Amino acid sequence: MIIIGGSGGSFDLILSILQGLDKEMNMPIVIILHRLKNTKAILEDFLQLHTHYTVKEAEDKEFLKTGYIYTAPSDYHLLLEENFRFSLDTSEEVNFSRPSIDVSFESFSRVLKENCCGIILSGANQDGAIGLQVIGKNGGETIVQDPKEAEFTAMPEAAIAKYKNHSVCALNNIIKKLNYYAK
Amino acid sequence: MIEFSDLEEILVLIQKQYGYDFSGYSRASLLRRINRFMEISDIGTIVHLKNQLVNDPDKFNGFINEIVVNISEFFRDPDFFKSLLNNVFPYLESYPKINIWTAGCSFGEETYSLAILLKEMGLMQKSRIYATDISAKALEKAKKGIFPNNNFKEYSNNYFSCGAKESFNQYFVSDGQKSIINSELKKDILFSRHNLVTDGVFKECQLILCRNVLIYFDEELQNKVLQLFYDSLPVYGFLALGNKETLRFSAVHDKFKIIDKKEKIYQKIK
Ligand SMILES: C[S@@+](CC[C@H](N)C(=O)[O-])C[C@H]1O[C@@H](n2cnc3c(N)ncnc32)[C@H](O)[C@@H]1O
């Protein structure tokens, strides 16, 4: 499955990625996007307009299924259980973030090992760098948006600084890679 | 660092030695918490961890306090409290005596928030709040009612967002760093230990709040605890869950009416 971490400047990128995915693709996708607390859930509605997948917010103890894009709810960390159910968690913020990309990447990688592709997009903090390294070390695929192209470079740069073996890609190549990965 | 495969033997150990049953807890969350505990206590291996837990009851208490998640805030999810004011309080008014249970009360933020609203609505004199938690340390802090000032701005915003009209700060005395809650708000609250996994019904309550606790349990344990709440409520009593928790998948689901779908407020109807 595919897990995407994004922060400031990532929203449009995610839309472009979703639009670029092959129409027969149905590998589950999880999106961890830093978002404001107590705001209305328009993110899912918006994403839905741009994809053949069904988009929904991940619910506690729900099974991860193909054909779905799941978003992490704001103000909760999103974890994966060994039986492929989600768990939500309100423990302390990590990297000033809840949901934290690090937390989800580590948790998903622990269960999925090599069967997991992690992506870090634009963002103005360091969240996700440790998590993406964990995915890489566990044999998963790891992709970082090329900082030259990112609106905020801190997040991709932190991921690259932490671990050398990530693929660093421009947006169109991220899309190509994902279409290939899902085959 | 420990892995899923190490978890079960630790759970068996603490069950045997201390009688705590964590077998129904979310493994993903437990694993995170235990690894965090090991990191902050400088414990490198599972053997070391087991040694510490077996030989040092103090360490074990620290362990329990760390693996349960005590994060909370005053008037968390203001829309929830607003709905409580509008949809539940009018019912409660009709009772001569109101018993309320806040299960998993953590440091007391939620319980005191409720007490503030009860007071403002003139219901406090006839209310009694039973605030329970598994964590002795959390209860001790809750009883003291002392909170660091750094989040008070947000708490005050939450307070106004839920429709309250007075001032949040009037309920505290502050020394600039931390604030202590007025004793007047404390006097009708009883803080006590209650483990949702192993302890039963202790009182009939017209309103039960149990928010952001069930997410740490697996489906089976969630069901068991929801049955306990069902058994603790009179017909027409209210149950409120956390924003991301639901009765939808539970066995008692059809014995409740939905009062507020989004804010997860339910009423027992049979
Ligand atoms: C995240 S806090 C929720 C605090 C508050 N209800 C809120 O929503 O802000 C979860 C609380 O549940 C408590 N808890 C965990 N397991 C429990 C159990 N088996 N019995 C009672 N309380 C438990 C923890 O100690 C913690 O204080």
Coordinates of C-alpha atoms and ligand atoms in Angstrom, one line a residue, chain A residues 76 89-91, chain B residues 20-22 25 64-65 67-77 81 101-111 132-136 138-139 192-199 209-217 221 225 241-243 245, ligand 1:
Chain A
Y76 CA -5.5 12.1 16.1
D89 CA -4.7 7.8 19.3
T90 CA -4.7 11.1 21.0
S91 CA -1.3 10.9 22.7
Chain B
Y20 CA -3.7 -5.7 35.2
D21 CA -5.3 -7.1 32.1
F22 CA -4.2 -5.2 29.0
Y25 CA -5.8 -3.0 24.3
I64 CA 1.3 2.1 33.8
N65 CA 1.2 5.8 33.9
I67 CA 1.3 3.4 28.6
V68 CA -2.1 4.9 29.2
V69 CA -2.5 8.1 27.4
N70 CA -3.5 11.0 29.7
I71 CA -3.6 13.8 27.2
S72 CA -6.7 15.9 27.6
E73 CA -7.9 19.5 27.6
F74 CA -10.7 21.7 29.0
F75 CA -13.8 21.7 26.8
R76 CA -12.1 19.5 24.2
D77 CA -14.3 19.5 21.1
F81 CA -20.2 20.5 25.0
W101 CA -19.9 9.3 35.5
T102 CA -16.8 10.5 33.7
A103 CA -14.9 7.4 32.9
G104 CA -11.3 7.8 31.9
C105 CA -11.2 11.3 33.4
S106 CA -7.4 11.7 33.1
F107 CA -6.2 14.8 35.0
G108 CA -9.8 16.1 35.4
E109 CA -10.0 18.6 32.5
E110 CA -13.2 17.0 31.1
T111 CA -14.8 16.5 34.5
T132 CA -12.8 7.5 37.5
D133 CA -9.6 6.3 35.9
I134 CA -7.2 3.4 35.8
S135 CA -4.2 5.6 36.6
A136 CA -3.6 6.4 40.2
A138 CA -3.8 10.8 37.0
L139 CA -6.4 10.7 39.7
S192 CA -11.8 7.2 42.4
R193 CA -10.0 4.2 40.8
H194 CA -12.0 2.1 38.4
N195 CA -10.7 -0.2 35.8
L196 CA -13.1 -0.5 32.9
V197 CA -11.6 -3.9 32.0
T198 CA -12.2 -5.6 35.3
D199 CA -14.5 -3.5 37.5
L209 CA -19.1 10.5 29.5
C210 CA -16.3 8.2 28.3
R211 CA -14.4 10.0 25.6
N212 CA -11.2 9.0 23.9
V213 CA -10.8 5.9 25.9
L214 CA -12.4 3.2 23.7
I215 CA -10.0 4.0 20.8
Y216 CA -7.3 2.3 22.9
F217 CA -9.3 -0.9 23.1
L221 CA -13.2 -4.9 24.8
V225 CA -17.2 -1.7 28.1
L241 CA -18.4 9.0 23.5
G242 CA -15.4 10.6 21.9
N243 CA -15.6 12.3 18.5
E245 CA -15.8 6.6 18.7
Ligands
LIG1 C1 -6.9 10.1 26.3 S1 -7.5 10.1 27.9 C2 -9.1 10.8 27.7 C3 -9.3 11.9 28.7 C4 -10.7 12.6 28.5 N1 -11.8 11.7 28.7 C5 -10.7 13.3 27.2 O1 -11.5 12.9 26.3 O2 -10.1 14.3 27.0 C6 -7.7 8.4 28.2 C7 -7.9 8.0 29.7 O3 -8.4 6.7 29.8 C8 -7.8 6.1 30.9 N2 -7.9 4.6 30.8 C9 -7.2 3.8 30.0 N3 -7.5 2.5 30.3 C10 -8.5 2.6 31.2 C11 -9.2 1.5 31.9 N4 -9.0 0.2 31.6 N5 -10.1 1.9 32.9 C12 -10.3 3.2 33.2 N6 -9.6 4.2 32.5 C13 -8.7 3.9 31.6 C14 -6.3 6.6 30.9 O4 -5.7 6.5 32.1 C15 -6.6 8.1 30.4 O5 -6.7 8.9 31.5

